[in-house]
Short mmCIF file of C-alpha atoms and ligand atoms in Angstrom, two decimals:
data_model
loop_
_atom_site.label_atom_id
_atom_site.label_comp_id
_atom_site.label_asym_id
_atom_site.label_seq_id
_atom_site.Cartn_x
_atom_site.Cartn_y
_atom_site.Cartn_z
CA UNK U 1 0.00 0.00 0.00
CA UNK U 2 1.41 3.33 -0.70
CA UNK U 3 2.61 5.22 1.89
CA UNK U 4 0.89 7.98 3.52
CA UNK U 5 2.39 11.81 4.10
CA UNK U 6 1.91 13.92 7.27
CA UNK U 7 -0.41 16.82 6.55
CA UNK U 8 -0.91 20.28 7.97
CA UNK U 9 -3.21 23.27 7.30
CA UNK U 10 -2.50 26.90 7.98
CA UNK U 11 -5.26 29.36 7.97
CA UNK U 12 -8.46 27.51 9.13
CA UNK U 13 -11.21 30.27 7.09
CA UNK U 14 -13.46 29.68 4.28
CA UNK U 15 -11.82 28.03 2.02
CA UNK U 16 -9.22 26.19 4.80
CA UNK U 17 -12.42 24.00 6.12
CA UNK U 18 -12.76 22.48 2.71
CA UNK U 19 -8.57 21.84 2.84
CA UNK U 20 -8.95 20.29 6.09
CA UNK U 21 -11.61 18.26 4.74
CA UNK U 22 -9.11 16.93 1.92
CA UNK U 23 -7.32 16.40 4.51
CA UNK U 24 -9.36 14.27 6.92
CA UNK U 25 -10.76 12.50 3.44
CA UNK U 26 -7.89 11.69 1.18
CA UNK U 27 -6.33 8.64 1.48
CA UNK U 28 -2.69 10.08 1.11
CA UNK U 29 -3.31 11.84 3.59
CA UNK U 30 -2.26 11.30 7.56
CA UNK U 31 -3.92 14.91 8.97
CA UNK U 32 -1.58 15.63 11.92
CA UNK U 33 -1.86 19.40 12.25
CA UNK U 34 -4.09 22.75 11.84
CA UNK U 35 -2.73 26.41 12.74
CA UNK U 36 -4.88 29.61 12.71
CA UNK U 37 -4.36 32.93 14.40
CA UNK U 38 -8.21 32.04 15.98
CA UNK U 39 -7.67 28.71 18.00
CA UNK U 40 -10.93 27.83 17.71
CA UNK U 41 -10.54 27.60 14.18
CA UNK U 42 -7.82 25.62 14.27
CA UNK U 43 -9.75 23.57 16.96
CA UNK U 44 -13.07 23.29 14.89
CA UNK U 45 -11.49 21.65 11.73
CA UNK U 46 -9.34 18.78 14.13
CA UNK U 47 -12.67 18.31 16.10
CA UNK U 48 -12.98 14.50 16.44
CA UNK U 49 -9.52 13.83 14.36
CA UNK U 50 -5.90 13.26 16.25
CA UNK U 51 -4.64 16.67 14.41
CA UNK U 52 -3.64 19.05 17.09
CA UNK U 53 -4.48 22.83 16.49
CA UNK U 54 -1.77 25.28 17.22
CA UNK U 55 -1.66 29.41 16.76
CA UNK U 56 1.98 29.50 15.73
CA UNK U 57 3.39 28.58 12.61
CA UNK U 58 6.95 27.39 13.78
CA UNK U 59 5.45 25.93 16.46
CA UNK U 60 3.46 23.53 14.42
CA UNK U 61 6.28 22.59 12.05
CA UNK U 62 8.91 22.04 15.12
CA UNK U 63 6.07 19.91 17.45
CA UNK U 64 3.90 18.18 14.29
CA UNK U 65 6.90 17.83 11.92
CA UNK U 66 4.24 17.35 8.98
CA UNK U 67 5.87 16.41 5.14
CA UNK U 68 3.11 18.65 3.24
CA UNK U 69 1.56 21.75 4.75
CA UNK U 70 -1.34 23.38 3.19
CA UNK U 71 -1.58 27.32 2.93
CA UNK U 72 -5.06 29.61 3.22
CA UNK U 73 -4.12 32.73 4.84
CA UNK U 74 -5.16 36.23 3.16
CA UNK U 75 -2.76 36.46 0.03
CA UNK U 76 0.04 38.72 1.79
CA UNK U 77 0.75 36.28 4.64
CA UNK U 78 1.15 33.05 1.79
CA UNK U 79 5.40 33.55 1.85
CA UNK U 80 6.06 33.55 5.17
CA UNK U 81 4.31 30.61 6.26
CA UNK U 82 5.92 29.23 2.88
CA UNK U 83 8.73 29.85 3.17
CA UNK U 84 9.01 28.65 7.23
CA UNK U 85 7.17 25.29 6.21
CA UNK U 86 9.54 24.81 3.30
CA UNK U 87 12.75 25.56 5.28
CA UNK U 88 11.37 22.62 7.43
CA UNK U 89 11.53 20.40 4.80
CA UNK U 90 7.78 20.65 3.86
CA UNK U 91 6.44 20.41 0.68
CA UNK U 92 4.13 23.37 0.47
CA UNK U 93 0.72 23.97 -1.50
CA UNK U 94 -0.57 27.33 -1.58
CA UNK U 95 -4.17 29.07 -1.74
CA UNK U 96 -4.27 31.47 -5.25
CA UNK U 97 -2.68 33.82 -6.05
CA UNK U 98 0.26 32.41 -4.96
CA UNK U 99 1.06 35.42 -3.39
CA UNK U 100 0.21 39.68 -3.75
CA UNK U 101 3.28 40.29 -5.38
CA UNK U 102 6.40 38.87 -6.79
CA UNK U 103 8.65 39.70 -4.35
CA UNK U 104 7.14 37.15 -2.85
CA UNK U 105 6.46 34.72 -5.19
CA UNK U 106 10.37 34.94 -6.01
CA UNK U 107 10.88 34.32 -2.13
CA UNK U 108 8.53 31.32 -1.67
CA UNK U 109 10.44 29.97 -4.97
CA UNK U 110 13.59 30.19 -3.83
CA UNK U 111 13.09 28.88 -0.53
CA UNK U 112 11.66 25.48 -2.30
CA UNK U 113 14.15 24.89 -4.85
CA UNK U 114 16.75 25.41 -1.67
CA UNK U 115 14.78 22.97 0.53
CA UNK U 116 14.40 20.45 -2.70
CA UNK U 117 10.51 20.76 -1.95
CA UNK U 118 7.70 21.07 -3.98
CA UNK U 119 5.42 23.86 -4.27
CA UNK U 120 2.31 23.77 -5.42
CA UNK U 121 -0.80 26.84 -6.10
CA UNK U 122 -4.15 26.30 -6.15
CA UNK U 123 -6.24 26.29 -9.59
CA UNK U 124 -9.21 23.69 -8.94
CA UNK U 125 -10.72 24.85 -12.56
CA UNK U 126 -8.29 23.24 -14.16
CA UNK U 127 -9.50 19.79 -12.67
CA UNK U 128 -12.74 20.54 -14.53
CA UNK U 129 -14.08 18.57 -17.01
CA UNK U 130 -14.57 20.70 -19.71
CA UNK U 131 -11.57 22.78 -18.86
CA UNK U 132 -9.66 19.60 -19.33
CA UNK U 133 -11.70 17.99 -22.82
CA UNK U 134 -10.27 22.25 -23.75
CA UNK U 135 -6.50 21.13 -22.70
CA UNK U 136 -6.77 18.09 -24.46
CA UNK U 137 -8.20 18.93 -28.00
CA UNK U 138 -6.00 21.99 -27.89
CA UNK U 139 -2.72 19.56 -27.12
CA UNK U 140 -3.91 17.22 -29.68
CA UNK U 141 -3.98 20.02 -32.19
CA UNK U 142 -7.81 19.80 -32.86
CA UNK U 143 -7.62 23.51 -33.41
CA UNK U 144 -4.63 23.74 -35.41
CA UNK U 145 -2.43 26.56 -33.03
CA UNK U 146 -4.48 28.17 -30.26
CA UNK U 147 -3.91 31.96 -31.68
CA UNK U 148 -6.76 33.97 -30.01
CA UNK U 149 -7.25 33.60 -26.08
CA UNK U 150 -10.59 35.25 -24.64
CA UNK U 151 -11.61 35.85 -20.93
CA UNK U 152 -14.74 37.65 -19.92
CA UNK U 153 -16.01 37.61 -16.40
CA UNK U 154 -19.46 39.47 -15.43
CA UNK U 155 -19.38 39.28 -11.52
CA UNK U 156 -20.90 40.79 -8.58
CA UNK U 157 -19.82 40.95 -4.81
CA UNK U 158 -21.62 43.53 -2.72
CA UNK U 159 -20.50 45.46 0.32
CA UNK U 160 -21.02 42.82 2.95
CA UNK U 161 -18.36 40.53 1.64
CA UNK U 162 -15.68 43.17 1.70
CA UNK U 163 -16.99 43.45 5.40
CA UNK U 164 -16.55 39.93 5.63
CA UNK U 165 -13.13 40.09 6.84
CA UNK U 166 -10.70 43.50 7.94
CA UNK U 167 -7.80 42.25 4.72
CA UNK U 168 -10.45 42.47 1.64
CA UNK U 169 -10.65 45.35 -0.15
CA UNK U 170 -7.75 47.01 0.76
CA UNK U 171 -4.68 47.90 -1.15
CA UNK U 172 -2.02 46.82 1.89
CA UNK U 173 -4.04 43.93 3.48
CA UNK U 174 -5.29 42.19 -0.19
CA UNK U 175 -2.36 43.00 -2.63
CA UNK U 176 -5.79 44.21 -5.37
CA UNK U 177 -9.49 43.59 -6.05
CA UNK U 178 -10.92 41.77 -9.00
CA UNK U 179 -7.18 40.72 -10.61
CA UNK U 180 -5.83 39.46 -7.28
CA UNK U 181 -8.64 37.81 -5.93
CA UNK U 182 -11.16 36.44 -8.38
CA UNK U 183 -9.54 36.45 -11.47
CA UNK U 184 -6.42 33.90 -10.85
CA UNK U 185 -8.26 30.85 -11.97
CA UNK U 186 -9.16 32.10 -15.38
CA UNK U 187 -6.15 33.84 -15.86
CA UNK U 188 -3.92 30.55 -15.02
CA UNK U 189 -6.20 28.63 -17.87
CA UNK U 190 -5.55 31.24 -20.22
CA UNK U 191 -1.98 30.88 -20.14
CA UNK U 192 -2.03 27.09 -19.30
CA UNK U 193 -4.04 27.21 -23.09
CA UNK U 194 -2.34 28.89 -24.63
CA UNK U 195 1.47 29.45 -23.45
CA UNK U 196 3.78 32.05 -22.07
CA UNK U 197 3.21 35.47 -22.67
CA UNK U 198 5.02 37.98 -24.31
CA UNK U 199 3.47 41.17 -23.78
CA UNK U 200 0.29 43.12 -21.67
CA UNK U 201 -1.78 46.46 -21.66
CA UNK U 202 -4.02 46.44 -19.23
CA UNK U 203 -6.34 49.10 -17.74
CA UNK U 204 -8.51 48.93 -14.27
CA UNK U 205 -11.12 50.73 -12.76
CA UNK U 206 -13.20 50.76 -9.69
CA UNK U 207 -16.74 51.31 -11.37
CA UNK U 208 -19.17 51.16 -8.63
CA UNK U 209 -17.83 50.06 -5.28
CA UNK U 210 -16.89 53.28 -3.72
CA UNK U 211 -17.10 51.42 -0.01
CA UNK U 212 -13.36 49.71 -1.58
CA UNK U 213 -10.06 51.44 -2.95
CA UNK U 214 -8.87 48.66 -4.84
CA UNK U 215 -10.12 47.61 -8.42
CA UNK U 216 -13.54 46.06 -9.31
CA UNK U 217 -12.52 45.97 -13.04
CA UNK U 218 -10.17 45.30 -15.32
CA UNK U 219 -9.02 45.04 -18.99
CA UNK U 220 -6.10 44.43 -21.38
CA UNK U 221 -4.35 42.82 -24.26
CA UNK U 222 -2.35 40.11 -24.53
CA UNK U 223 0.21 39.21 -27.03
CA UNK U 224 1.90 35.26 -26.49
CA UNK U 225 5.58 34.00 -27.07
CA UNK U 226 3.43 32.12 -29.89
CA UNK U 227 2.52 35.25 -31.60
CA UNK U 228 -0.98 34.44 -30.83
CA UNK U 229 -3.56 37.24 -29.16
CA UNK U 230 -5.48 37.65 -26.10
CA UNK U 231 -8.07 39.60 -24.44
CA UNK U 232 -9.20 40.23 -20.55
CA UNK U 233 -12.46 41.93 -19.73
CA UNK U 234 -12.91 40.65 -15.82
CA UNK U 235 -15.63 42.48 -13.10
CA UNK U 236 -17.11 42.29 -10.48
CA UNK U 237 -19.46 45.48 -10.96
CA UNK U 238 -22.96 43.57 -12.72
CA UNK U 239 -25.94 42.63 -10.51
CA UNK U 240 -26.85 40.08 -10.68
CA UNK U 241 -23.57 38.96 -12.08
CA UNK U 242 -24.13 37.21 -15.36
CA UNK U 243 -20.97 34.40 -15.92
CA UNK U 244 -17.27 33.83 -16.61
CA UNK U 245 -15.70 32.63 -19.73
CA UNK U 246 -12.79 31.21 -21.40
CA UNK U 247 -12.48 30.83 -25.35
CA UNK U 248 -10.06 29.75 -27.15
CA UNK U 249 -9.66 30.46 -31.02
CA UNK U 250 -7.47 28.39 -33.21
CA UNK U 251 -5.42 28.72 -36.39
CA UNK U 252 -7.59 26.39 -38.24
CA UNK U 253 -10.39 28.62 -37.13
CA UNK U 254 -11.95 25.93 -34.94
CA UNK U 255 -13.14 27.15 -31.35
CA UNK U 256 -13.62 25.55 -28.14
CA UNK U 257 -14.92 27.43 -24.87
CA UNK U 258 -15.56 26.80 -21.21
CA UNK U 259 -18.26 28.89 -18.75
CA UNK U 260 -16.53 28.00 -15.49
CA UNK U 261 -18.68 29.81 -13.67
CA UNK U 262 -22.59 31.04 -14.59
CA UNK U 263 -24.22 34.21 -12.93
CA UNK U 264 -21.33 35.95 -9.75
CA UNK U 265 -18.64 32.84 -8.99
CA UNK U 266 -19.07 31.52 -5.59
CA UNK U 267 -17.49 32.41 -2.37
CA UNK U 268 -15.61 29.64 -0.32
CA UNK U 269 -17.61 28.60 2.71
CA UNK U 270 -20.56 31.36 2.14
CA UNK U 271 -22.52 30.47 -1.25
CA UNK U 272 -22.48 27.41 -3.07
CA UNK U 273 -22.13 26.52 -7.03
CA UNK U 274 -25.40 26.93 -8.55
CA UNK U 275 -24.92 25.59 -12.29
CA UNK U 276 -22.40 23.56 -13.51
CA UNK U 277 -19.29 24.49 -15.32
CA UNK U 278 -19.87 23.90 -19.56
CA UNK U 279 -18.45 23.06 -22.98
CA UNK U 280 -20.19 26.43 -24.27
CA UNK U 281 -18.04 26.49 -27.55
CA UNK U 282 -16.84 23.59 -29.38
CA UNK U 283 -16.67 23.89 -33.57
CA UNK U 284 -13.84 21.21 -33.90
CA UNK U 285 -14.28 19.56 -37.62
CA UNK U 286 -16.63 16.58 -37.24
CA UNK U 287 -17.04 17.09 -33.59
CA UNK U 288 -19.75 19.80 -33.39
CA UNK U 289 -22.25 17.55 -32.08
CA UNK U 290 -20.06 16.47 -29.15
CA UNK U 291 -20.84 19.61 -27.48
CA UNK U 292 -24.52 18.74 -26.41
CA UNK U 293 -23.14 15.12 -25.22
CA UNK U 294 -20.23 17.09 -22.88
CA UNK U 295 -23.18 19.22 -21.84
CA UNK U 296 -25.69 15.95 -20.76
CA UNK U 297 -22.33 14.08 -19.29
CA UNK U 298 -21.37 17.30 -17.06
CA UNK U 299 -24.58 18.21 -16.06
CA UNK U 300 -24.94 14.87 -14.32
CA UNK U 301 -21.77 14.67 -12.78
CA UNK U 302 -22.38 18.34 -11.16
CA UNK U 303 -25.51 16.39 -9.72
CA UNK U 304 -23.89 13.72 -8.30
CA UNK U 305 -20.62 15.86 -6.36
CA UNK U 306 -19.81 18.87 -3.84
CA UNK U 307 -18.28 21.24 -6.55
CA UNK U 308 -17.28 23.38 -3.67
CA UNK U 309 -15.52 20.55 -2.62
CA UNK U 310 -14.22 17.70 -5.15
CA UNK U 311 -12.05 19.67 -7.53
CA UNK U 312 -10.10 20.91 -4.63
CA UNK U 313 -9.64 17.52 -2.95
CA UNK U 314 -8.42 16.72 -7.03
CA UNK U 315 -5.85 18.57 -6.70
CA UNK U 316 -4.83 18.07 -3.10
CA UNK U 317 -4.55 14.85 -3.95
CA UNK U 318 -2.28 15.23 -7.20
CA UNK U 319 -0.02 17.70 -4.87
CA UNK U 320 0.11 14.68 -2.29
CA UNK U 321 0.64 12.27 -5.13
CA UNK U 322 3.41 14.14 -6.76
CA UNK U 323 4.98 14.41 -3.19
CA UNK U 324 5.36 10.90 -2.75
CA UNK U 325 6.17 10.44 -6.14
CA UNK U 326 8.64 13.11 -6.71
CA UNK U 327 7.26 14.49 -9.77
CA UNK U 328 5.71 18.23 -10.38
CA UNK U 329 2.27 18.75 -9.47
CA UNK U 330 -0.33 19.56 -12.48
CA UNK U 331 -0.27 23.55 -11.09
CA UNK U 332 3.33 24.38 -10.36
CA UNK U 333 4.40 27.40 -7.57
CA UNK U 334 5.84 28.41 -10.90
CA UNK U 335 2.40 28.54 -12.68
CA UNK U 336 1.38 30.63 -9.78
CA UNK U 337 4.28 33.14 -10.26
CA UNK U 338 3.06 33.58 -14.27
CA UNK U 339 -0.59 34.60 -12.84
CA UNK U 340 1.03 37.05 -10.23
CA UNK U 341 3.52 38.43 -13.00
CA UNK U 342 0.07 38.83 -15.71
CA UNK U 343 -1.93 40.91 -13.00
CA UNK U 344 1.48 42.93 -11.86
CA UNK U 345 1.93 43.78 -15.69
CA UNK U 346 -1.75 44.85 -15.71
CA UNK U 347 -1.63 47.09 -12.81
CA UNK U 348 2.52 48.60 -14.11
CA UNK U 349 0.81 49.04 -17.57
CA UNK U 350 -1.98 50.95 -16.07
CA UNK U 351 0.37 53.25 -13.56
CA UNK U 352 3.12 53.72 -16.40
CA UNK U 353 0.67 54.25 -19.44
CA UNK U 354 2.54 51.70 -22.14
CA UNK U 355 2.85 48.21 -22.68
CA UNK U 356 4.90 45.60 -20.20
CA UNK U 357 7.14 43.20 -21.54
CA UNK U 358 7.44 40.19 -19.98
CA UNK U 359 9.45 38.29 -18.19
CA UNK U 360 7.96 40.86 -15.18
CA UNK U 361 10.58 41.61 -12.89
CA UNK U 362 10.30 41.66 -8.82
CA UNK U 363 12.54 44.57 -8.59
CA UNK U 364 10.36 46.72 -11.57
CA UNK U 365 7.72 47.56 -8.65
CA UNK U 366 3.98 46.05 -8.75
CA UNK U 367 2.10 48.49 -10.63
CA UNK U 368 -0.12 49.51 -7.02
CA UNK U 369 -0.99 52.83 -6.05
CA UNK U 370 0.44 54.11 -2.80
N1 LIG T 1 -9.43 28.44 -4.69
C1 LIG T 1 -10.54 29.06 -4.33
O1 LIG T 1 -11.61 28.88 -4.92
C2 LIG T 1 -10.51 30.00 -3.15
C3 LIG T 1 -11.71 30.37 -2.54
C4 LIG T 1 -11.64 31.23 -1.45
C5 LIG T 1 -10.42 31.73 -1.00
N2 LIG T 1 -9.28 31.37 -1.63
C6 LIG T 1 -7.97 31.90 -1.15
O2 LIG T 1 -7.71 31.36 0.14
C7 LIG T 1 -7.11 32.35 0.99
C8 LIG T 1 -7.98 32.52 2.23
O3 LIG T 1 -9.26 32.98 1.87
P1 LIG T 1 -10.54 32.76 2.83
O4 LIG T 1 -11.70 33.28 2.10
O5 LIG T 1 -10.58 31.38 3.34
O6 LIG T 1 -10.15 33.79 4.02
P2 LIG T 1 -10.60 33.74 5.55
O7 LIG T 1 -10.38 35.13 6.06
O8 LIG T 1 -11.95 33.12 5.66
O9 LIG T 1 -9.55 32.74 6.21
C9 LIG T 1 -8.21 33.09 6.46
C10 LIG T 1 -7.80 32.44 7.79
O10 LIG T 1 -6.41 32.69 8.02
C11 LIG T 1 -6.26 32.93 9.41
N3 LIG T 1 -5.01 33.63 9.65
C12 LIG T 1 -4.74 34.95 9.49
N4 LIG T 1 -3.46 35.21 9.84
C13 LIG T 1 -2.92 34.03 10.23
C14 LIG T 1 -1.63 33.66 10.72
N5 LIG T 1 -0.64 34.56 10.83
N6 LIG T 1 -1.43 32.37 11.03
C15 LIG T 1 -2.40 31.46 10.92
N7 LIG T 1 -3.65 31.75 10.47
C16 LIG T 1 -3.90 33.04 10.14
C17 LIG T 1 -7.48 33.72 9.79
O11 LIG T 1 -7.73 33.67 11.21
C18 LIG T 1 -8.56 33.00 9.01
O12 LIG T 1 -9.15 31.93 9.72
C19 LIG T 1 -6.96 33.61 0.13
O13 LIG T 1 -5.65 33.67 -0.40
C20 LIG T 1 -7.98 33.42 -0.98
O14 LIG T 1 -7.61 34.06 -2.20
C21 LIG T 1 -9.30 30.52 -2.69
#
């Protein structure tokens, strides 16, 4: 039987109660340990397990000595519990974005390749099936090359969710609004479609949540390494929010498309997933009558899981498998830098009024007012 890894969680919130129930579920999994500032939240997610909850970090790695430790603090505080856990010679898997800035990211990377650990950052959609029947088709070169990249999300979030917690909203505490927080996921798949990228203008806005300073809105072109072209429209400002999107155009002229997410996309731990994520686009030669089948197939699944929940324990589980393993996990701490270098070339290109080139540099400053 394969062998089982120690386990930790930091940051016991929202989203942490569905790690900790990876955690307690998985079968790679051996939960020893939980850490939040809040005992009790540490204490709640051990209830009835032998994990011990702790408030301190270092005091968890020294007395629990887990081999993987899980990450879902607010953004900013990712890389230094990173980079402690991977100094201790845990591998480390990280709530998106991987971090605020890159700064950090480069910090958090450096400490892992040091400590010959792993990281990981999270990026359930991927795990998706459509997102993954996109991958595939796209790899097998269904569409010819992917040349035109498309991601539209119509969102909502009202007032009481930036009073949800004192770090949200704010320029110091969250790192950004719509880019930082909501947009990761889409903007990973984007890239993971359709390669590196080369080049970004980007614009934001904050169109009608005055009780915030960071933005609501954002937009910008893409140029890839490939030559191929992209384009980011991404808010949070319609009510009722409508859906998010990813399209992908190929040279062949073939399309295929996913809605991740229909009407605002949830929050961890408050609201659930209404509608299933959908095949919306799919014009491969031969194959346009596939789409209604993906459709039937996906609908039922949705019926039959916890969204909230089974994507992420798919991907805890590939980080835990890769551990064991020694290979790289599907979504790489790497991956997670390229999403935090696309939304710092967003905000630079916005504050300096011209294109950014990529790569992004740490020490070219992260685009933020203030
Ligand atoms: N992948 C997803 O779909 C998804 C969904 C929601 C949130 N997230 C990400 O997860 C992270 C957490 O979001 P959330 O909504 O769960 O936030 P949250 O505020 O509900 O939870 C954060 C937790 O971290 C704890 N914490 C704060 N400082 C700490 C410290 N120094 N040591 C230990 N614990 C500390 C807080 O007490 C709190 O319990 C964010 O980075 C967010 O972007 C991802």
């Amino acid at each position: 039987m394969p062998r089982t890894l120690r386990t930790a969680l930091v940051g016991c919130g929202k989203v942490g109660a569905t790690h900790a129930r990876a955690l307690r579920e998985l079968k790679e999994s051996q939960f020893v340990a939980a850490c939040d500032a809040d005992l009790d939240r540490a204490g709640r997610v051990t209830e009835a397990t032998p994990a011990r909850p702790f408030t301190d970090v270092e005091v968890m790695l020294r007395e629990a000595r887990p081999e993987v430790v899980l990450l879902a603090t607010p953004h900013p505080l990712h890389a230094g519990a990173a980079i402690l856990a991977a100094r201790s010679g845990a591998h480390v898997l990280v709530e998106k974005p991987l971090a605020a800035n890159l700064i950090d990211c480069d910090a958090m990377l450096e400490a892992a390749r040091k400590s010959g650990v792993h990281l990981g950052v999270i990026s359930q959609r991927r795990f998706y099936e459509p997102v993954l029947r996109m991958k595939q088709a796209i790899d097998a070169g269904k569409i010819g090359r992917p040349v035109l990249g498309v991601f539209q999300m119509f969102s909502w979030r009202d007032p009481a969710y930036y009073q949800s917690d004192p770090w949200r909203g704010r320029w110091d505490a969250e790192g950004g609004g719509v880019l930082v927080n909501q947009s990761p996921h889409q903007l990973d798949l984007l890239r993971w479609f359709l390669g590196d990228i080369a080049e970004v203008s980007g614009t934001w806005a904050n169109l009608n949540h005055p009780e915030v300073e960071v933005d609501d809105t954002a937009v910008a072109t893409l140029r890839f390494v490939s030559g191929g072209l992209g384009s980011i429209v991404t808010s949070l400002s319609q009510k009722p929010g409508l859906f998010t999107k990813v399209h992908v155009h190929g040279s062949n002229g073939a399309s295929v498309g996913v809605e991740t997410d229909r009407g605002a996309t949830f929050i961890a731990g408050v609201s659930g997933i209404a509608e299933p994520p959908l095949n919306d686009l799919w014009t491969i030669p031969s194959e346009e009558d596939l789409l209604t089948r993906f459709q039937d197939e996906d609908r039922a699944r949705f019926a039959s899981i916890d969204a909230t929940y089974h994507y992420h324990a798919l991907q805890i589980q590939d980080f835990l498998r890769a551990c064991r393993d020694d290979r790289p996990p599907l979504v790489t701490g790497q991956d997670g830098r390229e999403v935090v270098a696309l939304f710092t070339a967003i905000y630079r290109s916005h504050q300096e009024g011209r294109p950014i080139k990529f790569p992004v540099r740490a020490e070219d400053g992260d685009g933020r007012p203030g």
